[in-house]
Amino acid sequence: VKGGTEETTTGVVRLRAMEKTGSLKYAIIAVNDAYTKYLFDNRYGTGQSTIDGIVRATNTLLAGRTFVVCGYGWCSRGIAMRAQGLGANVIVTEVQPLRGLEAVMNGLRVMPMSEAAAIGDIFVTATGDINVVRKEHMQKMKDGAIIANSGHFNVEISLKDLEELSKSKRALRPNLEEFTLRDGRRLYLLAEGRLVNLAAAEGHPSEVMDMSFANQALCAEHITKTEKMAPKVYSVPCGIDESVADLKLKAMGIKIDKLTPEQEKYLSTWEMGTT
Ligand SMILES: NC(=O)c1ccc[n+]([C@@H]2O[C@H](COP(=O)([O-])OP(=O)(O)OC[C@H]3O[C@@H](n4cnc5c(N)ncnc54)[C@H](O)[C@@H]3O)[C@@H](O)[C@H]2O)c1
Protein backbone atom coordinates (compact mmCIF):
# COMPACT_ATOMS: atom_id res chain seq x y z
CA VAL A 1 0.00 0.00 0.00
CA LYS A 2 1.44 3.37 -1.03
CA GLY A 3 -1.09 5.53 0.70
CA GLY A 4 -4.75 6.13 1.40
CA THR A 5 -7.33 8.91 1.48
CA GLU A 6 -9.81 9.47 4.32
CA GLU A 7 -13.28 10.83 3.72
CA THR A 8 -14.72 11.40 7.19
CA THR A 9 -14.12 13.72 10.15
CA THR A 10 -14.00 10.87 12.65
CA GLY A 11 -11.75 8.82 10.36
CA VAL A 12 -9.23 11.67 10.19
CA VAL A 13 -9.35 12.09 14.00
CA ARG A 14 -8.53 8.39 14.43
CA LEU A 15 -5.76 8.41 11.80
CA ARG A 16 -4.11 11.44 13.44
CA ALA A 17 -4.24 9.54 16.74
CA MET A 18 -2.55 6.58 14.99
CA GLU A 19 0.15 8.91 13.59
CA LYS A 20 0.82 10.26 17.09
CA THR A 21 1.36 6.78 18.54
CA GLY A 22 3.43 5.59 15.55
CA SER A 23 0.76 3.04 14.53
CA LEU A 24 0.13 4.53 11.09
CA LYS A 25 1.82 2.32 8.49
CA TYR A 26 1.26 4.37 5.33
CA ALA A 27 0.55 7.92 4.18
CA ILE A 28 -2.98 9.25 4.41
CA ILE A 29 -4.43 12.33 2.75
CA ALA A 30 -7.17 13.86 4.92
CA VAL A 31 -9.78 14.48 2.24
CA ASN A 32 -12.31 15.54 4.90
CA ASP A 33 -10.19 18.59 5.69
CA ALA A 34 -10.26 20.01 2.16
CA TYR A 35 -12.34 23.20 1.94
CA THR A 36 -14.21 21.71 -1.01
CA LYS A 37 -15.18 18.80 1.24
CA TYR A 38 -16.20 19.97 4.70
CA LEU A 39 -17.56 23.39 3.75
CA PHE A 40 -20.02 21.74 1.37
CA ASP A 41 -20.52 17.99 2.00
CA ASN A 42 -20.53 18.25 5.81
CA ARG A 43 -22.43 21.54 5.98
CA TYR A 44 -24.93 21.54 3.13
CA GLY A 45 -25.05 17.77 2.48
CA THR A 46 -25.53 16.71 6.10
CA GLY A 47 -27.66 19.79 6.77
CA GLN A 48 -30.20 18.92 4.10
CA SER A 49 -30.18 15.12 4.33
CA THR A 50 -30.50 15.09 8.13
CA ILE A 51 -33.65 17.20 7.97
CA ASP A 52 -34.83 14.92 5.14
CA GLY A 53 -34.27 11.84 7.35
CA ILE A 54 -36.12 13.33 10.34
CA VAL A 55 -39.06 14.38 8.21
CA ARG A 56 -39.30 11.05 6.36
CA ALA A 57 -39.17 9.08 9.63
CA THR A 58 -41.68 11.21 11.54
CA ASN A 59 -43.53 13.51 9.10
CA THR A 60 -43.31 16.05 11.92
CA LEU A 61 -43.59 19.83 11.43
CA LEU A 62 -40.42 21.77 12.23
CA ALA A 63 -41.94 25.26 12.20
CA GLY A 64 -42.37 26.59 15.72
CA ARG A 65 -40.68 23.59 17.36
CA THR A 66 -37.67 23.80 19.62
CA PHE A 67 -34.87 22.04 17.77
CA VAL A 68 -31.72 21.23 19.72
CA VAL A 69 -28.53 20.64 17.72
CA CYS A 70 -25.68 19.10 19.71
CA GLY A 71 -22.42 20.47 18.33
CA TYR A 72 -21.73 23.48 16.09
CA GLY A 73 -19.19 21.91 13.79
CA TRP A 74 -19.52 21.65 10.02
CA CYS A 75 -22.33 19.10 10.01
CA SER A 76 -24.21 20.49 12.96
CA ARG A 77 -24.12 24.09 11.74
CA GLY A 78 -25.63 22.90 8.45
CA ILE A 79 -28.39 21.12 10.36
CA ALA A 80 -28.98 24.19 12.55
CA MET A 81 -29.11 26.49 9.52
CA ARG A 82 -31.65 24.29 7.70
CA ALA A 83 -33.82 23.82 10.81
CA GLN A 84 -33.80 27.59 11.34
CA GLY A 85 -34.82 28.10 7.71
CA LEU A 86 -37.83 25.83 8.25
CA GLY A 87 -39.01 27.97 11.16
CA ALA A 88 -37.70 25.98 14.13
CA ASN A 89 -36.38 27.70 17.26
CA VAL A 90 -32.84 26.37 17.25
CA ILE A 91 -30.74 25.76 20.38
CA VAL A 92 -27.08 24.75 20.08
CA THR A 93 -24.99 22.90 22.65
CA GLU A 94 -21.18 22.99 22.38
CA VAL A 95 -18.00 22.28 24.34
CA GLN A 96 -15.70 24.67 22.41
CA PRO A 97 -16.03 28.38 23.32
CA LEU A 98 -15.25 29.58 19.77
CA ARG A 99 -17.95 27.41 18.23
CA GLY A 100 -20.43 28.36 20.95
CA LEU A 101 -19.68 32.03 20.26
CA GLU A 102 -20.21 31.58 16.52
CA ALA A 103 -23.61 30.03 17.18
CA VAL A 104 -24.56 32.94 19.45
CA MET A 105 -23.50 35.49 16.82
CA ASN A 106 -25.48 33.57 14.19
CA GLY A 107 -28.54 34.33 16.27
CA LEU A 108 -28.94 30.94 17.92
CA ARG A 109 -29.54 30.17 21.58
CA VAL A 110 -26.61 28.39 23.22
CA MET A 111 -26.84 26.56 26.53
CA PRO A 112 -25.65 23.36 28.22
CA MET A 113 -27.42 20.14 27.32
CA SER A 114 -28.66 19.88 30.90
CA GLU A 115 -30.82 22.98 30.24
CA ALA A 116 -31.68 22.27 26.59
CA ALA A 117 -32.93 18.78 27.50
CA ALA A 118 -35.99 20.14 29.29
CA ILE A 119 -37.15 22.45 26.48
CA GLY A 120 -36.34 20.67 23.22
CA ASP A 121 -38.96 19.01 21.01
CA ILE A 122 -36.41 17.51 18.58
CA PHE A 123 -32.77 16.65 19.37
CA VAL A 124 -30.04 15.91 16.81
CA THR A 125 -26.44 15.05 17.62
CA ALA A 126 -23.56 15.56 15.15
CA THR A 127 -20.46 15.75 17.32
CA GLY A 128 -18.40 12.60 16.65
CA ASP A 129 -18.48 12.15 20.45
CA ILE A 130 -20.02 9.51 22.71
CA ASN A 131 -23.01 9.73 25.08
CA VAL A 132 -23.85 13.32 24.18
CA VAL A 133 -27.49 12.55 24.98
CA ARG A 134 -27.61 10.37 28.06
CA LYS A 135 -29.67 9.38 31.11
CA GLU A 136 -29.50 12.73 32.96
CA HIS A 137 -30.85 14.45 29.82
CA MET A 138 -33.50 11.84 28.98
CA GLN A 139 -34.80 12.15 32.53
CA LYS A 140 -35.59 15.84 31.85
CA MET A 141 -37.04 15.53 28.33
CA LYS A 142 -40.62 16.38 27.49
CA ASP A 143 -43.18 13.69 26.70
CA GLY A 144 -42.99 13.20 22.91
CA ALA A 145 -39.42 14.40 22.41
CA ILE A 146 -37.74 13.10 19.24
CA ILE A 147 -34.05 12.07 19.34
CA ALA A 148 -31.81 11.51 16.32
CA ASN A 149 -28.12 11.25 15.51
CA SER A 150 -26.32 12.35 12.36
CA GLY A 151 -22.75 12.19 13.64
CA HIS A 152 -20.83 9.02 14.40
CA PHE A 153 -22.09 5.38 14.39
CA ASN A 154 -24.80 4.83 17.03
CA VAL A 155 -22.77 6.10 19.97
CA GLU A 156 -23.84 9.74 20.37
CA ILE A 157 -27.17 8.86 22.04
CA SER A 158 -26.77 6.46 24.97
CA LEU A 159 -28.99 3.59 23.85
CA LYS A 160 -28.09 1.72 27.03
CA ASP A 161 -29.48 4.56 29.15
CA LEU A 162 -32.63 4.79 27.03
CA GLU A 163 -33.24 1.04 27.41
CA GLU A 164 -32.62 1.21 31.17
CA LEU A 165 -35.08 4.10 31.65
CA SER A 166 -37.80 2.42 29.57
CA LYS A 167 -40.47 -0.08 30.54
CA SER A 168 -41.44 -0.86 26.95
CA LYS A 169 -40.74 0.03 23.34
CA ARG A 170 -42.49 -0.46 20.04
CA ALA A 171 -41.81 0.30 16.40
CA LEU A 172 -44.32 2.83 15.08
CA ARG A 173 -43.10 3.06 11.48
CA PRO A 174 -39.77 2.49 9.70
CA ASN A 175 -36.96 4.23 11.60
CA LEU A 176 -39.27 5.46 14.38
CA GLU A 177 -39.33 3.69 17.75
CA GLU A 178 -41.41 4.76 20.74
CA PHE A 179 -39.82 4.21 24.16
CA THR A 180 -42.22 4.43 27.12
CA LEU A 181 -40.30 5.40 30.23
CA ARG A 182 -41.13 4.11 33.72
CA ASP A 183 -42.74 7.47 34.57
CA GLY A 184 -45.02 7.25 31.51
CA ARG A 185 -43.25 9.78 29.25
CA ARG A 186 -42.59 8.69 25.69
CA LEU A 187 -39.38 9.39 23.78
CA TYR A 188 -39.04 8.74 20.07
CA LEU A 189 -35.76 7.37 18.75
CA LEU A 190 -35.00 7.63 15.04
CA ALA A 191 -33.08 5.02 13.03
CA GLU A 192 -31.85 3.15 16.14
CA GLY A 193 -29.61 6.12 16.92
CA ARG A 194 -27.62 5.52 13.72
CA LEU A 195 -26.98 8.19 11.09
CA VAL A 196 -30.51 9.36 10.40
CA ASN A 197 -29.65 10.91 7.03
CA LEU A 198 -28.37 7.57 5.71
CA ALA A 199 -30.84 5.24 7.44
CA ALA A 200 -34.05 7.21 6.97
CA ALA A 201 -33.19 9.27 3.87
CA GLU A 202 -30.77 8.83 0.99
CA GLY A 203 -27.61 10.50 2.27
CA HIS A 204 -26.21 13.54 0.53
CA PRO A 205 -27.26 14.45 -2.99
CA SER A 206 -24.71 13.80 -5.74
CA GLU A 207 -24.45 17.54 -6.39
CA VAL A 208 -22.38 17.85 -3.22
CA MET A 209 -20.70 14.43 -3.05
CA ASP A 210 -19.13 15.11 -6.47
CA MET A 211 -16.66 17.49 -4.81
CA SER A 212 -15.75 15.00 -2.08
CA PHE A 213 -15.18 12.22 -4.59
CA ALA A 214 -13.24 14.50 -6.94
CA ASN A 215 -10.90 15.18 -4.02
CA GLN A 216 -10.65 11.42 -3.37
CA ALA A 217 -9.79 10.65 -7.00
CA LEU A 218 -7.30 13.51 -7.43
CA CYS A 219 -5.61 12.69 -4.10
CA ALA A 220 -5.30 9.02 -5.08
CA GLU A 221 -3.67 10.17 -8.34
CA HIS A 222 -1.37 12.48 -6.34
CA ILE A 223 -0.25 9.55 -4.16
CA THR A 224 0.52 7.34 -7.15
CA LYS A 225 2.55 10.14 -8.78
CA THR A 226 4.51 11.05 -5.63
CA GLU A 227 7.85 9.30 -5.24
CA LYS A 228 7.71 8.57 -1.50
CA MET A 229 5.33 9.65 1.23
CA ALA A 230 6.14 9.04 4.90
CA PRO A 231 3.44 7.38 7.07
CA LYS A 232 1.80 10.65 8.14
CA VAL A 233 -1.55 12.38 7.75
CA TYR A 234 -1.24 14.96 4.94
CA SER A 235 -3.49 17.84 3.97
CA VAL A 236 -5.08 17.81 0.52
CA PRO A 237 -2.62 19.71 -1.72
CA CYS A 238 -4.10 23.19 -2.06
CA GLY A 239 -3.86 23.03 -5.86
CA ILE A 240 -6.26 20.07 -5.81
CA ASP A 241 -8.71 21.83 -3.47
CA GLU A 242 -8.70 24.94 -5.68
CA SER A 243 -9.07 22.93 -8.88
CA VAL A 244 -12.13 21.13 -7.47
CA ALA A 245 -13.76 24.50 -6.63
CA ASP A 246 -12.91 25.75 -10.11
CA LEU A 247 -14.31 22.63 -11.80
CA LYS A 248 -17.48 22.77 -9.69
CA LEU A 249 -18.16 26.39 -10.63
CA LYS A 250 -17.57 25.52 -14.29
CA ALA A 251 -19.94 22.55 -14.01
CA MET A 252 -22.56 24.89 -12.52
CA GLY A 253 -22.05 27.33 -15.39
CA ILE A 254 -20.90 30.10 -13.05
CA LYS A 255 -18.10 32.47 -13.96
CA ILE A 256 -16.12 34.62 -11.51
CA ASP A 257 -13.77 37.56 -11.96
CA LYS A 258 -9.99 37.40 -12.47
CA LEU A 259 -7.49 39.77 -10.84
CA THR A 260 -6.15 42.38 -13.26
CA PRO A 261 -2.30 42.54 -13.48
CA GLU A 262 -2.57 45.85 -11.57
CA GLN A 263 -4.61 44.23 -8.77
CA GLU A 264 -2.25 41.25 -8.59
CA LYS A 265 0.66 43.62 -8.13
CA TYR A 266 -1.20 45.68 -5.50
CA LEU A 267 -2.15 42.61 -3.46
CA SER A 268 1.37 41.16 -3.49
CA THR A 269 3.36 44.22 -2.42
CA TRP A 270 3.89 45.99 0.90
CA GLU A 271 4.93 49.28 -0.70
CA MET A 272 1.52 50.25 -2.05
CA GLY A 273 -1.48 50.80 0.23
CA THR A 274 0.57 51.41 3.39
CA THR A 275 0.73 55.19 3.33
N1 LIG B 1 -24.25 12.02 8.64
C1 LIG B 1 -23.34 12.16 7.70
O1 LIG B 1 -23.55 11.86 6.53
C2 LIG B 1 -22.01 12.74 8.06
C3 LIG B 1 -21.27 13.47 7.11
C4 LIG B 1 -20.05 14.02 7.48
C5 LIG B 1 -19.57 13.80 8.78
N2 LIG B 1 -20.28 13.03 9.66
C6 LIG B 1 -19.82 12.78 11.03
O2 LIG B 1 -20.40 13.81 11.87
C7 LIG B 1 -19.54 14.05 12.99
C8 LIG B 1 -19.25 15.54 13.09
O3 LIG B 1 -18.49 15.95 11.94
P1 LIG B 1 -18.09 17.47 11.71
O4 LIG B 1 -17.36 17.53 10.43
O5 LIG B 1 -19.25 18.36 11.95
O6 LIG B 1 -17.04 17.64 12.93
P2 LIG B 1 -16.55 18.96 13.65
O7 LIG B 1 -15.30 18.58 14.38
O8 LIG B 1 -16.53 20.11 12.69
O9 LIG B 1 -17.71 19.28 14.72
C9 LIG B 1 -17.99 18.53 15.86
C10 LIG B 1 -18.41 19.55 16.93
O10 LIG B 1 -18.98 18.84 18.03
C11 LIG B 1 -18.54 19.47 19.21
N3 LIG B 1 -18.68 18.54 20.34
C12 LIG B 1 -17.87 17.50 20.69
N4 LIG B 1 -18.35 16.92 21.81
C13 LIG B 1 -19.48 17.59 22.16
C14 LIG B 1 -20.43 17.47 23.22
N5 LIG B 1 -20.29 16.53 24.16
N6 LIG B 1 -21.46 18.34 23.28
C15 LIG B 1 -21.60 19.33 22.33
N7 LIG B 1 -20.74 19.50 21.31
C16 LIG B 1 -19.69 18.63 21.22
C17 LIG B 1 -17.09 19.86 18.91
O11 LIG B 1 -16.64 20.87 19.81
C18 LIG B 1 -17.20 20.34 17.47
O12 LIG B 1 -17.46 21.74 17.36
C19 LIG B 1 -18.31 13.18 12.76
O13 LIG B 1 -18.45 11.97 13.47
C20 LIG B 1 -18.33 12.92 11.26
O14 LIG B 1 -17.62 11.76 10.89
C21 LIG B 1 -21.50 12.53 9.34
Coordinates of C-alpha atoms and ligand atoms in Angstrom, one line a residue:
V1 CA 0.0 0.0 0.0
K2 CA 1.4 3.4 -1.0
G3 CA -1.1 5.5 0.7
G4 CA -4.8 6.1 1.4
T5 CA -7.3 8.9 1.5
E6 CA -9.8 9.5 4.3
E7 CA -13.3 10.8 3.7
T8 CA -14.7 11.4 7.2
T9 CA -14.1 13.7 10.2
T10 CA -14.0 10.9 12.6
G11 CA -11.7 8.8 10.4
V12 CA -9.2 11.7 10.2
V13 CA -9.4 12.1 14.0
R14 CA -8.5 8.4 14.4
L15 CA -5.8 8.4 11.8
R16 CA -4.1 11.4 13.4
A17 CA -4.2 9.5 16.7
M18 CA -2.5 6.6 15.0
E19 CA 0.1 8.9 13.6
K20 CA 0.8 10.3 17.1
T21 CA 1.4 6.8 18.5
G22 CA 3.4 5.6 15.5
S23 CA 0.8 3.0 14.5
L24 CA 0.1 4.5 11.1
K25 CA 1.8 2.3 8.5
Y26 CA 1.3 4.4 5.3
A27 CA 0.6 7.9 4.2
I28 CA -3.0 9.3 4.4
I29 CA -4.4 12.3 2.8
A30 CA -7.2 13.9 4.9
V31 CA -9.8 14.5 2.2
N32 CA -12.3 15.5 4.9
D33 CA -10.2 18.6 5.7
A34 CA -10.3 20.0 2.2
Y35 CA -12.3 23.2 1.9
T36 CA -14.2 21.7 -1.0
K37 CA -15.2 18.8 1.2
Y38 CA -16.2 20.0 4.7
L39 CA -17.6 23.4 3.7
F40 CA -20.0 21.7 1.4
D41 CA -20.5 18.0 2.0
N42 CA -20.5 18.2 5.8
R43 CA -22.4 21.5 6.0
Y44 CA -24.9 21.5 3.1
G45 CA -25.1 17.8 2.5
T46 CA -25.5 16.7 6.1
G47 CA -27.7 19.8 6.8
Q48 CA -30.2 18.9 4.1
S49 CA -30.2 15.1 4.3
T50 CA -30.5 15.1 8.1
I51 CA -33.6 17.2 8.0
D52 CA -34.8 14.9 5.1
G53 CA -34.3 11.8 7.3
I54 CA -36.1 13.3 10.3
V55 CA -39.1 14.4 8.2
R56 CA -39.3 11.0 6.4
A57 CA -39.2 9.1 9.6
T58 CA -41.7 11.2 11.5
N59 CA -43.5 13.5 9.1
T60 CA -43.3 16.0 11.9
L61 CA -43.6 19.8 11.4
L62 CA -40.4 21.8 12.2
A63 CA -41.9 25.3 12.2
G64 CA -42.4 26.6 15.7
R65 CA -40.7 23.6 17.4
T66 CA -37.7 23.8 19.6
F67 CA -34.9 22.0 17.8
V68 CA -31.7 21.2 19.7
V69 CA -28.5 20.6 17.7
C70 CA -25.7 19.1 19.7
G71 CA -22.4 20.5 18.3
Y72 CA -21.7 23.5 16.1
G73 CA -19.2 21.9 13.8
W74 CA -19.5 21.6 10.0
C75 CA -22.3 19.1 10.0
S76 CA -24.2 20.5 13.0
R77 CA -24.1 24.1 11.7
G78 CA -25.6 22.9 8.5
I79 CA -28.4 21.1 10.4
A80 CA -29.0 24.2 12.6
M81 CA -29.1 26.5 9.5
R82 CA -31.6 24.3 7.7
A83 CA -33.8 23.8 10.8
Q84 CA -33.8 27.6 11.3
G85 CA -34.8 28.1 7.7
L86 CA -37.8 25.8 8.3
G87 CA -39.0 28.0 11.2
A88 CA -37.7 26.0 14.1
N89 CA -36.4 27.7 17.3
V90 CA -32.8 26.4 17.3
I91 CA -30.7 25.8 20.4
V92 CA -27.1 24.7 20.1
T93 CA -25.0 22.9 22.7
E94 CA -21.2 23.0 22.4
V95 CA -18.0 22.3 24.3
Q96 CA -15.7 24.7 22.4
P97 CA -16.0 28.4 23.3
L98 CA -15.3 29.6 19.8
R99 CA -17.9 27.4 18.2
G100 CA -20.4 28.4 20.9
L101 CA -19.7 32.0 20.3
E102 CA -20.2 31.6 16.5
A103 CA -23.6 30.0 17.2
V104 CA -24.6 32.9 19.4
M105 CA -23.5 35.5 16.8
N106 CA -25.5 33.6 14.2
G107 CA -28.5 34.3 16.3
L108 CA -28.9 30.9 17.9
R109 CA -29.5 30.2 21.6
V110 CA -26.6 28.4 23.2
M111 CA -26.8 26.6 26.5
P112 CA -25.6 23.4 28.2
M113 CA -27.4 20.1 27.3
S114 CA -28.7 19.9 30.9
E115 CA -30.8 23.0 30.2
A116 CA -31.7 22.3 26.6
A117 CA -32.9 18.8 27.5
A118 CA -36.0 20.1 29.3
I119 CA -37.1 22.4 26.5
G120 CA -36.3 20.7 23.2
D121 CA -39.0 19.0 21.0
I122 CA -36.4 17.5 18.6
F123 CA -32.8 16.6 19.4
V124 CA -30.0 15.9 16.8
T125 CA -26.4 15.0 17.6
A126 CA -23.6 15.6 15.2
T127 CA -20.5 15.7 17.3
G128 CA -18.4 12.6 16.7
D129 CA -18.5 12.2 20.4
I130 CA -20.0 9.5 22.7
N131 CA -23.0 9.7 25.1
V132 CA -23.8 13.3 24.2
V133 CA -27.5 12.6 25.0
R134 CA -27.6 10.4 28.1
K135 CA -29.7 9.4 31.1
E136 CA -29.5 12.7 33.0
H137 CA -30.8 14.4 29.8
M138 CA -33.5 11.8 29.0
Q139 CA -34.8 12.1 32.5
K140 CA -35.6 15.8 31.9
M141 CA -37.0 15.5 28.3
K142 CA -40.6 16.4 27.5
D143 CA -43.2 13.7 26.7
G144 CA -43.0 13.2 22.9
A145 CA -39.4 14.4 22.4
I146 CA -37.7 13.1 19.2
I147 CA -34.1 12.1 19.3
A148 CA -31.8 11.5 16.3
N149 CA -28.1 11.2 15.5
S150 CA -26.3 12.4 12.4
G151 CA -22.7 12.2 13.6
H152 CA -20.8 9.0 14.4
F153 CA -22.1 5.4 14.4
N154 CA -24.8 4.8 17.0
V155 CA -22.8 6.1 20.0
E156 CA -23.8 9.7 20.4
I157 CA -27.2 8.9 22.0
S158 CA -26.8 6.5 25.0
L159 CA -29.0 3.6 23.8
K160 CA -28.1 1.7 27.0
D161 CA -29.5 4.6 29.2
L162 CA -32.6 4.8 27.0
E163 CA -33.2 1.0 27.4
E164 CA -32.6 1.2 31.2
L165 CA -35.1 4.1 31.7
S166 CA -37.8 2.4 29.6
K167 CA -40.5 -0.1 30.5
S168 CA -41.4 -0.9 26.9
K169 CA -40.7 0.0 23.3
R170 CA -42.5 -0.5 20.0
A171 CA -41.8 0.3 16.4
L172 CA -44.3 2.8 15.1
R173 CA -43.1 3.1 11.5
P174 CA -39.8 2.5 9.7
N175 CA -37.0 4.2 11.6
L176 CA -39.3 5.5 14.4
E177 CA -39.3 3.7 17.8
E178 CA -41.4 4.8 20.7
F179 CA -39.8 4.2 24.2
T180 CA -42.2 4.4 27.1
L181 CA -40.3 5.4 30.2
R182 CA -41.1 4.1 33.7
D183 CA -42.7 7.5 34.6
G184 CA -45.0 7.3 31.5
R185 CA -43.3 9.8 29.3
R186 CA -42.6 8.7 25.7
L187 CA -39.4 9.4 23.8
Y188 CA -39.0 8.7 20.1
L189 CA -35.8 7.4 18.7
L190 CA -35.0 7.6 15.0
A191 CA -33.1 5.0 13.0
E192 CA -31.9 3.1 16.1
G193 CA -29.6 6.1 16.9
R194 CA -27.6 5.5 13.7
L195 CA -27.0 8.2 11.1
V196 CA -30.5 9.4 10.4
N197 CA -29.7 10.9 7.0
L198 CA -28.4 7.6 5.7
A199 CA -30.8 5.2 7.4
A200 CA -34.1 7.2 7.0
A201 CA -33.2 9.3 3.9
E202 CA -30.8 8.8 1.0
G203 CA -27.6 10.5 2.3
H204 CA -26.2 13.5 0.5
P205 CA -27.3 14.4 -3.0
S206 CA -24.7 13.8 -5.7
E207 CA -24.4 17.5 -6.4
V208 CA -22.4 17.8 -3.2
M209 CA -20.7 14.4 -3.1
D210 CA -19.1 15.1 -6.5
M211 CA -16.7 17.5 -4.8
S212 CA -15.7 15.0 -2.1
F213 CA -15.2 12.2 -4.6
A214 CA -13.2 14.5 -6.9
N215 CA -10.9 15.2 -4.0
Q216 CA -10.7 11.4 -3.4
A217 CA -9.8 10.7 -7.0
L218 CA -7.3 13.5 -7.4
C219 CA -5.6 12.7 -4.1
A220 CA -5.3 9.0 -5.1
E221 CA -3.7 10.2 -8.3
H222 CA -1.4 12.5 -6.3
I223 CA -0.3 9.5 -4.2
T224 CA 0.5 7.3 -7.2
K225 CA 2.5 10.1 -8.8
T226 CA 4.5 11.0 -5.6
E227 CA 7.9 9.3 -5.2
K228 CA 7.7 8.6 -1.5
M229 CA 5.3 9.7 1.2
A230 CA 6.1 9.0 4.9
P231 CA 3.4 7.4 7.1
K232 CA 1.8 10.6 8.1
V233 CA -1.6 12.4 7.7
Y234 CA -1.2 15.0 4.9
S235 CA -3.5 17.8 4.0
V236 CA -5.1 17.8 0.5
P237 CA -2.6 19.7 -1.7
C238 CA -4.1 23.2 -2.1
G239 CA -3.9 23.0 -5.9
I240 CA -6.3 20.1 -5.8
D241 CA -8.7 21.8 -3.5
E242 CA -8.7 24.9 -5.7
S243 CA -9.1 22.9 -8.9
V244 CA -12.1 21.1 -7.5
A245 CA -13.8 24.5 -6.6
D246 CA -12.9 25.8 -10.1
L247 CA -14.3 22.6 -11.8
K248 CA -17.5 22.8 -9.7
L249 CA -18.2 26.4 -10.6
K250 CA -17.6 25.5 -14.3
A251 CA -19.9 22.6 -14.0
M252 CA -22.6 24.9 -12.5
G253 CA -22.1 27.3 -15.4
I254 CA -20.9 30.1 -13.1
K255 CA -18.1 32.5 -14.0
I256 CA -16.1 34.6 -11.5
D257 CA -13.8 37.6 -12.0
K258 CA -10.0 37.4 -12.5
L259 CA -7.5 39.8 -10.8
T260 CA -6.1 42.4 -13.3
P261 CA -2.3 42.5 -13.5
E262 CA -2.6 45.9 -11.6
Q263 CA -4.6 44.2 -8.8
E264 CA -2.3 41.2 -8.6
K265 CA 0.7 43.6 -8.1
Y266 CA -1.2 45.7 -5.5
L267 CA -2.1 42.6 -3.5
S268 CA 1.4 41.2 -3.5
T269 CA 3.4 44.2 -2.4
W270 CA 3.9 46.0 0.9
E271 CA 4.9 49.3 -0.7
M272 CA 1.5 50.3 -2.0
G273 CA -1.5 50.8 0.2
T274 CA 0.6 51.4 3.4
T275 CA 0.7 55.2 3.3
Ligands
LIG1 N1 -24.2 12.0 8.6 C1 -23.3 12.2 7.7 O1 -23.6 11.9 6.5 C2 -22.0 12.7 8.1 C3 -21.3 13.5 7.1 C4 -20.1 14.0 7.5 C5 -19.6 13.8 8.8 N2 -20.3 13.0 9.7 C6 -19.8 12.8 11.0 O2 -20.4 13.8 11.9 C7 -19.5 14.0 13.0 C8 -19.2 15.5 13.1 O3 -18.5 15.9 11.9 P1 -18.1 17.5 11.7 O4 -17.4 17.5 10.4 O5 -19.3 18.4 11.9 O6 -17.0 17.6 12.9 P2 -16.5 19.0 13.7 O7 -15.3 18.6 14.4 O8 -16.5 20.1 12.7 O9 -17.7 19.3 14.7 C9 -18.0 18.5 15.9 C10 -18.4 19.5 16.9 O10 -19.0 18.8 18.0 C11 -18.5 19.5 19.2 N3 -18.7 18.5 20.3 C12 -17.9 17.5 20.7 N4 -18.4 16.9 21.8 C13 -19.5 17.6 22.2 C14 -20.4 17.5 23.2 N5 -20.3 16.5 24.2 N6 -21.5 18.3 23.3 C15 -21.6 19.3 22.3 N7 -20.7 19.5 21.3 C16 -19.7 18.6 21.2 C17 -17.1 19.9 18.9 O11 -16.6 20.9 19.8 C18 -17.2 20.3 17.5 O12 -17.5 21.7 17.4 C19 -18.3 13.2 12.8 O13 -18.5 12.0 13.5 C20 -18.3 12.9 11.3 O14 -17.6 11.8 10.9 C21 -21.5 12.5 9.3

